[in-house]
XYZ file of C-alpha atoms in Angstrom:
735
model
C -109.130 57.360 -6.195
C -108.036 54.410 -4.127
C -106.986 54.863 -0.537
C -103.287 54.804 -1.517
C -103.552 58.175 -3.229
C -105.972 59.845 -0.827
C -104.179 58.833 2.355
C -103.620 61.679 4.731
C -101.291 61.519 7.713
C -102.701 63.741 10.442
C -100.003 62.871 13.003
C -96.436 63.892 12.113
C -94.696 62.234 15.068
C -95.163 59.249 17.322
C -94.233 59.033 20.988
C -92.336 55.976 22.249
C -93.278 55.463 25.901
C -90.332 53.235 26.845
C -91.329 50.850 29.650
C -94.711 51.884 31.079
C -94.804 51.930 34.863
C -91.008 52.086 35.200
C -90.425 55.640 33.969
C -88.677 56.491 37.251
C -86.114 53.762 36.665
C -85.361 54.516 32.996
C -81.884 55.869 33.744
C -80.941 52.753 35.715
C -82.462 50.432 33.111
C -80.306 52.083 30.455
C -77.094 50.855 32.133
C -77.584 47.095 31.556
C -79.095 47.821 28.123
C -76.004 49.827 27.192
C -73.760 46.985 28.378
C -75.809 44.460 26.414
C -75.570 46.665 23.334
C -71.781 46.961 23.617
C -71.290 43.234 24.223
C -73.585 42.358 21.288
C -71.806 44.681 18.858
C -68.298 43.697 19.960
C -69.157 39.981 20.112
C -70.688 39.826 16.644
C -67.913 41.992 15.163
C -65.378 39.603 16.697
C -67.146 36.621 15.111
C -67.148 38.337 11.705
C -63.495 39.363 12.008
C -62.306 35.906 13.055
C -64.234 34.140 10.274
C -62.961 36.623 7.677
C -59.305 36.437 8.686
C -59.038 32.691 9.382
C -58.906 30.600 6.173
C -59.577 27.421 8.194
C -63.043 28.798 9.045
C -64.047 29.385 5.414
C -66.599 26.589 5.532
C -70.410 26.595 5.087
C -71.144 26.318 8.815
C -69.100 29.433 9.616
C -70.402 31.358 6.599
C -73.917 30.826 7.963
C -72.690 31.886 11.401
C -71.361 35.090 9.818
C -74.822 35.691 8.299
C -76.348 35.196 11.748
C -73.895 37.722 13.201
C -74.826 40.251 10.500
C -78.522 39.755 11.320
C -77.856 40.250 15.021
C -75.809 43.370 14.334
C -78.612 44.820 12.219
C -81.224 43.963 14.851
C -79.177 45.687 17.578
C -78.281 48.772 15.554
C -81.857 49.335 14.392
C -83.409 49.258 17.863
C -81.074 49.728 20.833
C -79.884 53.297 20.052
C -83.526 54.418 20.075
C -84.101 52.679 23.415
C -81.035 54.322 24.951
C -82.158 57.719 23.659
C -85.496 57.272 25.430
C -84.043 55.976 28.703
C -81.124 58.411 28.994
C -82.475 61.633 27.441
C -86.276 61.122 27.498
C -86.273 61.781 23.726
C -89.530 59.963 23.003
C -90.536 61.643 19.746
C -89.932 59.886 16.440
C -91.197 60.994 13.040
C -93.613 58.786 11.150
C -91.154 58.066 8.327
C -88.367 57.236 10.807
C -90.760 54.964 12.690
C -91.771 53.159 9.477
C -88.096 52.762 8.529
C -87.237 51.380 11.967
C -90.005 48.792 11.932
C -88.928 47.776 8.393
C -85.375 47.071 9.547
C -86.442 45.380 12.793
C -88.872 43.017 11.052
C -86.488 42.572 8.111
C -83.583 41.436 10.256
C -85.965 39.278 12.316
C -87.131 37.435 9.181
C -83.528 37.207 7.987
C -82.396 35.654 11.276
C -85.250 33.157 11.119
C -84.197 32.200 7.591
C -80.547 31.858 8.616
C -81.503 29.538 11.466
C -83.455 27.410 8.973
C -80.468 27.180 6.612
C -78.193 26.321 9.539
C -80.472 23.422 10.459
C -80.208 22.219 6.838
C -76.426 22.531 7.143
C -76.431 20.335 10.268
C -78.691 17.790 8.572
C -76.384 17.472 5.555
C -73.263 17.300 7.756
C -74.730 14.374 9.739
C -76.739 12.618 7.006
C -74.227 12.906 4.142
C -70.827 13.835 5.578
C -68.908 12.609 2.507
C -70.980 14.768 0.125
C -71.183 17.765 2.476
C -68.487 19.867 0.817
C -69.741 19.066 -2.695
C -73.362 19.969 -1.870
C -72.696 23.158 0.102
C -70.081 24.794 -2.077
C -69.026 28.396 -1.547
C -71.009 29.458 -4.623
C -74.194 27.830 -3.327
C -73.709 29.326 0.124
C -73.393 32.788 -1.451
C -76.568 32.198 -3.474
C -78.366 31.117 -0.294
C -77.266 34.282 1.472
C -78.508 36.435 -1.394
C -81.824 34.577 -1.463
C -82.247 35.086 2.306
C -81.719 38.827 1.945
C -84.167 39.049 -0.977
C -86.763 36.973 0.896
C -86.535 39.233 3.929
C -86.904 42.399 1.867
C -89.813 41.034 -0.178
C -91.687 39.841 2.914
C -91.182 42.979 5.002
C -91.290 45.784 2.408
C -95.140 45.858 2.370
C -95.132 46.699 6.098
C -94.105 50.386 5.782
C -96.131 50.779 2.587
C -99.345 49.492 4.164
C -98.746 51.568 7.289
C -98.191 54.713 5.218
C -101.581 54.357 3.555
C -103.370 54.500 6.922
C -104.657 57.655 8.575
C -103.530 58.544 12.086
C -105.877 61.014 13.660
C -105.132 61.837 17.284
C -103.502 58.889 19.022
C -99.730 58.859 18.654
C -98.518 57.070 21.799
C -96.741 53.772 21.083
C -96.539 51.259 23.919
C -92.964 50.049 23.255
C -89.404 51.295 23.247
C -89.243 51.045 19.442
C -91.627 50.840 16.475
C -93.358 47.543 15.736
C -95.832 46.904 12.912
C -98.602 45.552 15.127
C -98.137 48.435 17.573
C -98.263 51.200 14.948
C -101.272 49.834 13.073
C -103.380 49.959 16.252
C -103.093 53.772 16.255
C -104.756 54.110 12.835
C -108.233 55.580 12.612
C -108.871 53.919 9.237
C -109.395 50.312 8.205
C -106.304 48.250 9.055
C -107.553 44.799 8.074
C -104.975 44.525 5.282
C -102.186 45.190 7.777
C -103.585 42.599 10.146
C -103.919 39.941 7.407
C -100.473 40.579 5.977
C -98.872 40.656 9.418
C -100.491 37.301 10.145
C -99.098 35.972 6.841
C -95.527 37.043 7.739
C -95.930 35.442 11.159
C -97.000 32.210 9.433
C -93.882 32.346 7.261
C -91.787 32.627 10.408
C -93.667 29.714 11.947
C -93.048 27.759 8.735
C -89.321 28.300 9.266
C -89.669 26.934 12.784
C -91.652 23.928 11.506
C -88.967 23.156 8.916
C -86.286 23.414 11.617
C -88.242 20.876 13.682
C -88.487 18.586 10.635
C -84.735 18.901 10.087
C -84.036 17.833 13.650
C -86.471 14.936 13.387
C -84.474 13.696 10.400
C -81.221 14.362 12.249
C -82.413 12.318 15.231
C -83.511 9.521 12.899
C -80.049 9.482 11.336
C -78.251 9.659 14.678
C -80.269 6.812 16.191
C -79.271 4.605 13.274
C -75.593 4.946 14.268
C -74.392 1.873 16.136
C -71.853 3.481 18.486
C -73.120 5.533 21.435
C -69.978 7.667 21.341
C -70.557 8.500 17.673
C -74.185 9.397 18.413
C -73.145 11.820 21.138
C -70.455 13.293 18.920
C -72.950 13.877 16.100
C -75.529 15.456 18.407
C -72.922 17.680 20.074
C -72.415 19.505 16.765
C -76.031 20.692 16.974
C -76.010 22.075 20.516
C -75.017 25.640 19.575
C -77.684 25.805 16.879
C -80.385 24.465 19.209
C -79.464 27.117 21.791
C -79.646 29.844 19.131
C -83.061 28.570 17.966
C -84.462 28.586 21.503
C -82.995 32.016 22.285
C -84.604 33.474 19.157
C -87.987 31.768 18.929
C -89.077 31.608 22.579
C -89.322 35.412 23.055
C -90.866 35.996 19.626
C -93.509 33.289 20.149
C -94.311 34.676 23.578
C -94.601 38.203 22.180
C -96.847 37.097 19.299
C -99.126 35.187 21.667
C -99.398 38.215 23.972
C -100.278 40.588 21.170
C -102.837 38.178 19.733
C -104.547 36.671 22.781
C -103.491 38.376 26.034
C -105.652 41.474 25.779
C -105.925 41.989 29.542
C -102.313 41.332 30.460
C -100.158 44.031 32.007
C -98.481 46.207 29.341
C -95.315 46.051 31.436
C -94.986 42.290 30.794
C -95.593 42.744 27.072
C -93.005 45.502 26.705
C -90.386 43.635 28.723
C -90.905 40.532 26.565
C -90.487 42.636 23.423
C -87.275 44.133 24.786
C -85.966 40.662 25.649
C -86.704 39.624 22.059
C -84.366 42.349 20.764
C -81.744 42.238 23.515
C -81.107 38.554 24.168
C -80.435 36.960 20.726
C -77.763 39.486 19.595
C -76.132 39.214 23.019
C -76.241 35.443 23.482
C -75.587 34.095 19.973
C -71.885 35.048 19.800
C -71.393 33.902 23.398
C -73.082 30.544 22.725
C -71.041 29.888 19.599
C -67.788 30.976 21.230
C -68.417 28.728 24.244
C -69.865 25.663 22.513
C -67.915 25.640 19.208
C -64.319 24.588 19.724
C -62.982 26.058 16.465
C -64.479 29.493 17.104
C -63.400 29.451 20.743
C -59.824 28.534 19.882
C -59.534 31.151 17.165
C -61.035 33.929 19.291
C -58.834 33.088 22.289
C -55.859 32.749 19.974
C -56.463 36.241 18.620
C -56.995 37.767 22.049
C -54.023 36.077 23.713
C -51.618 36.282 20.779
C -50.229 39.670 21.813
C -49.744 38.528 25.401
C -47.885 35.414 24.270
C -45.567 37.519 22.121
C -44.849 39.775 25.104
C -44.131 36.782 27.343
C -41.844 35.293 24.707
C -39.923 38.551 24.345
C -39.625 38.845 28.133
C -38.232 35.322 28.322
C -35.745 36.048 25.533
C -34.609 39.253 27.197
C -34.146 37.394 30.477
C -31.900 34.835 28.812
C -29.853 37.554 27.116
C -29.244 39.378 30.399
C -31.556 42.343 29.796
C -33.628 44.061 32.447
C -36.530 42.105 33.892
C -39.611 43.740 35.428
C -39.799 43.362 39.185
C -36.374 44.805 39.984
C -36.061 46.701 43.223
C -37.117 50.325 42.869
C -33.794 51.658 44.180
C -31.779 49.522 41.775
C -33.886 50.681 38.818
C -33.590 54.374 39.714
C -29.904 54.500 40.650
C -28.570 51.822 38.275
C -27.344 52.651 34.800
C -28.648 50.871 31.705
C -25.377 51.244 29.802
C -21.957 49.805 30.365
C -20.448 52.461 32.657
C -18.000 50.192 34.356
C -15.135 52.588 33.835
C -16.962 55.420 35.567
C -15.890 55.882 39.181
C -19.207 57.427 40.171
C -21.149 54.415 38.958
C -18.775 52.036 40.744
C -19.458 53.813 44.006
C -23.222 53.474 43.469
C -22.867 49.770 42.678
C -20.770 49.122 45.766
C -23.333 50.927 47.879
C -26.037 48.622 46.572
C -23.897 45.572 47.241
C -23.294 46.662 50.831
C -27.046 46.855 51.362
C -27.586 43.503 49.674
C -24.763 41.952 51.669
C -26.563 42.742 54.864
C -29.628 40.988 53.496
C -27.529 37.837 53.038
C -28.275 36.856 56.601
C -29.230 33.248 57.427
C -32.657 34.475 58.606
C -33.449 35.612 55.084
C -31.415 33.104 53.093
C -34.601 31.269 52.108
C -35.712 34.304 50.096
C -32.568 34.171 47.967
C -33.946 31.154 46.149
C -36.893 33.228 44.923
C -36.637 34.177 41.225
C -37.913 37.635 42.101
C -34.968 38.453 44.426
C -33.149 41.608 43.277
C -29.730 39.918 43.140
C -30.838 38.014 40.068
C -31.402 41.362 38.356
C -28.229 43.058 39.645
C -26.836 43.405 36.131
C -29.510 45.960 35.281
C -27.850 48.361 37.742
C -24.196 47.399 37.238
C -23.986 47.509 33.449
C -23.347 44.643 31.044
C -22.034 41.991 33.402
C -24.392 39.709 35.267
C -23.276 38.122 38.518
C -23.317 34.311 38.455
C -26.236 34.131 40.879
C -29.036 31.654 40.617
C -30.636 28.687 42.352
C -27.866 26.579 43.815
C -25.132 29.212 43.223
C -26.421 31.912 45.522
C -23.690 31.765 48.157
C -21.504 34.401 49.747
C -18.131 33.172 48.299
C -19.520 33.345 44.780
C -20.756 36.898 45.372
C -17.391 37.920 46.849
C -15.537 36.459 43.852
C -17.783 38.318 41.464
C -17.212 41.594 43.339
C -13.430 41.155 43.169
C -13.488 40.446 39.425
C -15.918 43.174 38.381
C -15.105 45.940 40.894
C -11.379 45.327 41.287
C -9.444 48.338 42.444
C -12.423 50.427 43.365
C -13.219 49.645 46.979
C -12.198 47.237 49.651
C -15.434 45.325 50.300
C -16.607 42.139 51.892
C -20.081 40.751 52.398
C -21.537 41.438 55.804
C -23.505 38.355 56.668
C -22.979 37.981 60.381
C -24.698 41.185 61.413
C -28.334 40.962 62.431
C -30.953 42.615 60.316
C -31.856 46.105 61.367
C -35.154 47.798 60.733
C -33.634 49.809 57.908
C -32.651 46.730 55.962
C -36.015 45.057 56.189
C -37.067 46.298 52.773
C -40.733 47.258 52.572
C -41.831 48.387 49.095
C -43.760 51.607 48.843
C -46.143 50.012 46.347
C -47.339 46.580 45.285
C -48.375 45.526 41.786
C -51.700 43.706 41.390
C -51.510 41.699 38.168
C -55.230 41.000 37.852
C -55.830 37.519 36.419
C -52.480 36.094 35.229
C -52.794 34.317 31.897
C -55.900 36.242 30.863
C -54.386 39.737 30.572
C -55.563 40.017 26.978
C -59.162 39.580 28.097
C -59.106 41.995 31.041
C -61.235 44.567 29.224
C -63.940 41.961 28.552
C -63.771 40.496 32.043
C -64.376 43.976 33.425
C -67.826 44.203 31.796
C -69.563 41.516 33.896
C -67.729 42.729 37.002
C -69.056 46.239 36.393
C -72.597 44.914 35.887
C -72.316 42.822 39.054
C -71.106 45.838 41.042
C -73.980 48.011 39.818
C -76.513 45.309 40.685
C -74.929 44.837 44.128
C -74.912 48.562 44.931
C -78.435 49.204 43.639
C -79.871 46.030 45.179
C -78.391 46.456 48.625
C -79.124 50.195 48.684
C -82.728 49.448 47.767
C -83.003 46.875 50.565
C -81.586 49.352 53.090
C -83.906 52.117 51.894
C -86.991 49.899 52.057
C -86.160 48.536 55.523
C -85.472 52.025 56.848
C -88.551 53.778 55.428
C -91.188 51.078 55.995
C -92.121 50.736 59.670
C -93.789 47.376 59.096
C -90.314 45.972 58.335
C -88.821 47.095 61.645
C -88.481 43.522 62.867
C -85.443 41.403 63.824
C -85.428 39.458 60.560
C -85.226 42.633 58.469
C -82.714 44.266 60.810
C -80.396 41.320 60.185
C -81.105 41.665 56.461
C -80.098 45.342 56.682
C -76.840 44.300 58.386
C -76.212 41.819 55.576
C -76.869 44.486 52.927
C -74.475 46.914 54.636
C -71.752 44.266 54.761
C -72.314 43.374 51.089
C -71.997 47.036 50.113
C -68.726 47.252 52.013
C -67.336 44.007 50.585
C -68.134 44.886 46.968
C -66.882 48.475 47.311
C -63.635 47.294 48.914
C -62.790 45.026 45.967
C -64.567 45.665 42.658
C -63.547 49.326 41.970
C -59.875 48.344 42.202
C -60.548 45.316 39.970
C -62.129 47.565 37.332
C -59.148 49.920 37.555
C -56.853 46.974 36.823
C -59.012 45.511 34.043
C -59.834 48.729 32.187
C -57.103 51.259 32.973
C -54.131 49.035 33.997
C -53.989 50.789 37.391
C -52.066 47.951 38.952
C -50.075 49.869 41.554
C -51.376 50.084 45.100
C -49.466 51.705 47.933
C -48.466 49.578 50.894
C -50.888 51.249 53.321
C -53.801 51.031 50.891
C -53.072 47.342 50.331
C -53.128 46.677 54.074
C -56.351 48.675 54.393
C -58.018 46.721 51.602
C -56.893 43.434 53.141
C -58.294 44.481 56.512
C -61.711 45.480 55.170
C -62.070 42.435 52.915
C -61.408 40.046 55.790
C -63.475 41.984 58.322
C -66.507 42.182 56.020
C -66.136 38.475 55.240
C -66.056 37.622 58.959
C -69.009 39.923 59.651
C -71.105 38.294 56.931
C -70.436 34.863 58.399
C -71.528 36.015 61.872
C -74.660 37.695 60.468
C -75.611 34.443 58.740
C -75.298 32.697 62.118
C -77.518 35.369 63.704
C -80.092 34.944 60.919
C -80.061 31.179 61.490
C -80.736 31.813 65.185
C -83.534 34.205 64.193
C -85.191 31.471 62.091
C -84.713 28.973 64.926
C -86.478 31.231 67.445
C -89.257 32.125 64.980
C -90.078 28.459 64.293
C -89.261 26.762 67.605
C -90.483 29.556 69.942
C -92.894 31.693 67.911
C -94.767 33.023 70.955
C -91.559 34.274 72.601
C -89.985 35.547 69.381
C -90.588 39.255 70.025
C -89.422 39.041 73.626
C -86.268 37.026 72.915
C -85.193 39.082 69.916
C -86.097 42.503 71.224
C -84.460 45.607 69.782
C -81.886 45.613 72.596
C -80.866 42.015 71.836
C -80.621 42.784 68.109
C -78.372 45.766 68.895
C -76.153 43.600 71.089
C -75.900 41.024 68.301
C -74.911 43.812 65.894
C -72.165 44.989 68.231
C -71.052 41.380 68.644
C -70.821 40.977 64.851
C -68.545 44.002 64.537
C -66.515 43.262 67.679
C -65.747 39.635 66.928
C -64.745 40.359 63.347
C -62.562 43.306 64.354
C -60.719 41.300 67.007
C -60.194 38.352 64.661
C -58.953 40.395 61.700
C -56.833 43.065 63.415
C -53.895 40.649 64.065
C -53.626 40.113 60.289
C -52.383 43.699 59.945
C -49.666 43.331 62.578
C -48.630 39.916 61.250
C -47.992 41.532 57.857
C -46.226 44.585 59.318
C -43.706 42.367 61.124
C -42.552 40.735 57.868
C -39.652 41.978 55.690
C -40.236 42.214 51.920
C -36.973 41.858 50.005
C -37.939 43.447 46.721
C -40.681 41.133 45.497
C -43.772 43.310 45.244
C -45.817 41.615 42.524
C -49.144 40.127 43.691
C -50.733 37.760 41.128
C -54.248 38.701 42.203
C -56.949 41.343 41.770
C -56.960 42.470 45.394
C -54.827 42.286 48.552
C -55.469 39.427 50.952
C -53.525 38.107 53.915
C -51.787 35.033 52.517
C -51.135 36.717 49.166
C -49.126 39.383 50.988
C -47.474 36.975 53.416
C -46.076 34.827 50.599
C -44.087 37.815 49.309
C -42.092 38.046 52.539
C -38.489 36.868 52.805
C -38.881 35.518 56.341
C -40.767 32.701 57.979
C -44.549 33.046 57.686
C -45.407 30.103 59.917
C -47.244 32.326 62.390
C -49.300 33.842 59.562
C -50.256 30.394 58.286
C -51.257 29.156 61.734
C -53.341 32.222 62.491
C -54.942 32.068 59.038
C -55.956 28.471 59.664
C -57.369 29.569 63.009
C -59.499 32.201 61.277
C -60.769 29.588 58.836
C -61.574 27.320 61.795
C -63.724 30.114 63.230
C -65.671 30.200 59.963
C -66.035 26.429 60.324
C -67.537 26.984 63.782
C -70.037 29.405 62.212
C -71.035 26.756 59.671
C -71.444 24.196 62.460
C -73.643 26.620 64.430
C -75.817 27.225 61.360
C -76.093 23.472 60.771
C -77.068 22.904 64.394
C -79.761 25.588 64.137
C -81.268 23.915 61.089
C -81.178 20.512 62.751
C -83.296 21.969 65.556
C -85.534 23.709 63.001
C -86.122 20.450 61.117
C -86.928 18.626 64.359
C -89.504 21.281 65.262
C -90.991 21.368 61.750
C -91.455 17.613 61.471
C -93.392 17.611 64.738
C -96.077 19.810 63.166
C -99.217 17.786 62.363
C -100.191 19.547 59.123
C -98.212 19.229 55.909
C -99.202 22.785 54.928
C -97.827 24.089 58.237
C -94.543 22.242 57.682
C -94.163 23.644 54.160
C -95.058 27.139 55.340
C -92.496 26.997 58.150
C -89.730 25.718 55.894
C -90.533 28.322 53.218
C -89.523 31.087 55.645
C -85.993 29.624 55.632
C -85.630 29.404 51.850
C -84.002 32.806 51.394
C -81.543 32.231 54.230
C -80.506 28.822 52.890
C -79.892 30.316 49.418
C -77.770 33.102 50.914
C -75.737 30.565 52.929
C -75.024 28.554 49.773
C -74.131 31.703 47.814
C -71.619 32.738 50.503
C -70.003 29.506 51.689
C -69.875 27.537 48.410
C -67.411 29.858 46.566
C -65.427 30.268 49.807
C -65.176 26.493 50.219
C -64.098 25.951 46.601
C -61.542 28.758 46.858
C -60.073 27.264 50.043
C -59.955 23.722 48.615
C -58.221 24.783 45.398
C -55.646 26.830 47.328
C -55.054 23.997 49.795
C -55.031 20.960 47.523
C -55.202 22.096 43.895
C -51.505 22.411 43.223
C -51.974 21.490 39.539
C -54.934 23.805 39.004
C -54.079 26.792 36.743
C -53.487 30.021 38.615
C -56.258 31.900 36.826
C -58.751 29.340 38.184
C -57.620 30.173 41.723
C -58.021 33.893 41.021
C -61.442 33.521 39.402
C -62.744 31.461 42.331
C -61.390 34.024 44.788
C -63.135 36.779 42.815
C -66.430 34.888 42.823
C -66.086 34.550 46.576
C -66.167 38.334 47.078
C -68.357 39.286 44.093
C -71.258 36.825 43.947
C -72.748 37.141 47.488
C -73.166 40.962 47.346
C -74.984 40.612 44.033
C -77.165 37.599 44.818
C -78.223 38.394 48.390
C -80.532 41.355 47.571
C -81.885 39.491 44.538
C -82.673 36.408 46.618
C -84.383 38.347 49.382
C -86.150 40.615 46.902
C -87.612 37.638 45.033
C -88.361 35.230 47.880
C -89.443 37.590 50.683
C -92.984 38.789 50.120
C -92.685 41.953 52.204
C -89.491 43.110 50.476
C -90.832 42.257 47.037
C -94.084 44.153 47.535
C -92.368 47.257 48.911
C -89.822 47.346 46.073
C -92.492 46.931 43.396
C -94.586 49.618 45.059
C -91.653 52.043 44.845
C -90.950 51.403 41.167
C -94.518 51.097 39.900
C -96.058 53.939 41.856
C -97.809 56.562 39.808
């Protein structure tokens, strides 16, 4: 008989090794893979849902995009669960039939995605070359036939893969070198002739390359058509419709071409590089394609944002309507909400007594020192009707005066109590209302997207914690790194851990669980630590600049100038200066009265955000805040002066190689300076001058200011510093 009937499978299971050399880090690797998997599934499902439910998107371009989303979904679902099972539970075994089925689906969806990208290039060509005939050529019926043909082509091309693998004999070797089953990986384990598999695999690869060649031809014709257009603006407009597709083509074909070249030619390359490239091939396209099309395609972006923000707009509209009708508005004073009645109980003596009690308290607040706060829309008087029943006092901007309030009291509480507004008495400590809690709104205007915004923040926090902890561990355990430069790096890592931990967990609580309340003391504590860690990081960057200056300008005296005692003194100076500069912020906030407004439109507590809620003058807070910013400006000037001296010393060196080598030791520090001061500068400029900038832009810049440096600093030093890089790789790749 032929080999098909006499085939005998000796091995019943295969073992998927995961990522060779990084077995110790499998649990940590699973976290970003899980996030990528979730984002890919949710993103592609969102694309499919929006295209299905929006009649305006029932066009050929979006039908092809839906096919691409289906391909990406299939590619993710057929591979990533197996990877997560290996990384999280060390479940490496997979039966032969399950392995053959997995490689069928992986290669099938890969061929299908390649075909969809080819059809999308044809779509772009027809839209630019024959725009008037576009809708008549690509009718819905023809698009459906194309989709069916793509599916049939993928099945016909890939179905021989499992059949030809099943005919092979597998004797002893059963260890696969990837995190999932691939045709070229499985066929190498066979102990029988696999030339047919090799030839057919090469044929399928050629078909994929043919798709790529036809895409290139399509874009050559598109460019030819575009260049024939007379107007430059029209040329740019025509080419801009192809940007999303070009990004999708590059995202898909670059990893697959790299992987094919490695399997075919790079026989002596590290298996770690090959496996990582294969994982990128499966992870990146399903993740990036929906993001690229949402960002670059205006119609998709508008529809997705419209869907996500529709509920929030309805809520805002209802809130506005309720406000106009005299219903309760969020932000009312806690005492008024608890003690006030929601029904019309005007005829009840008990309720009248409660209302008068509230008015006595409010009357004391009507002191000239706090009159400025009465113009605030959040002042409790504007919500007094929620406690007093149906009637709303005629209070508002321009009408908020004592006689008006007295008249309203006489009309609405006539015959109950003899009462007049006490406005001449000074404010006592009891009347300086200090809320027990504040409300952190998160990112105003993007509430509907909080759950999605939380995903990158969570990933950033994990990277920051793992990266900085790794740097601290390496510096502590390796004696060769017990030098001033690495001591300062350890200080920077400690500060970054503190800064990220002081902010991001609360952000995630707001984004994912709507935990917006924060008690007054906790808010002050968070404000204190955010500002102190920010000041400490600035001082450490100055110390690191001085370290580079001494190392380059006085290399022979480096170890004597920056001895361990001097480094310790600098460390104490970092903490002491920051503590002394930031401590007054706490007392400046404690001295302020808060007259009921306790809503902070931010993701964390910071000095000026709290000060603006006060109903008294905050001039002292503003002046001291500007003084603190001036101190940061002095730090920047000191860093600039250090680098001026460094450049003068470097340019005096006779050899070009020596100059480059000296400057290369400053590369990491310069990158860290840019990562820290650039977001801070943009945040300050938008708060100071960007009065017409949307509020969510202010909040996002402020978040970048406290989120980006803790994430980037360990990455920068891990990549650019040879000693750190070697020690980290030695930890993760040790046997």
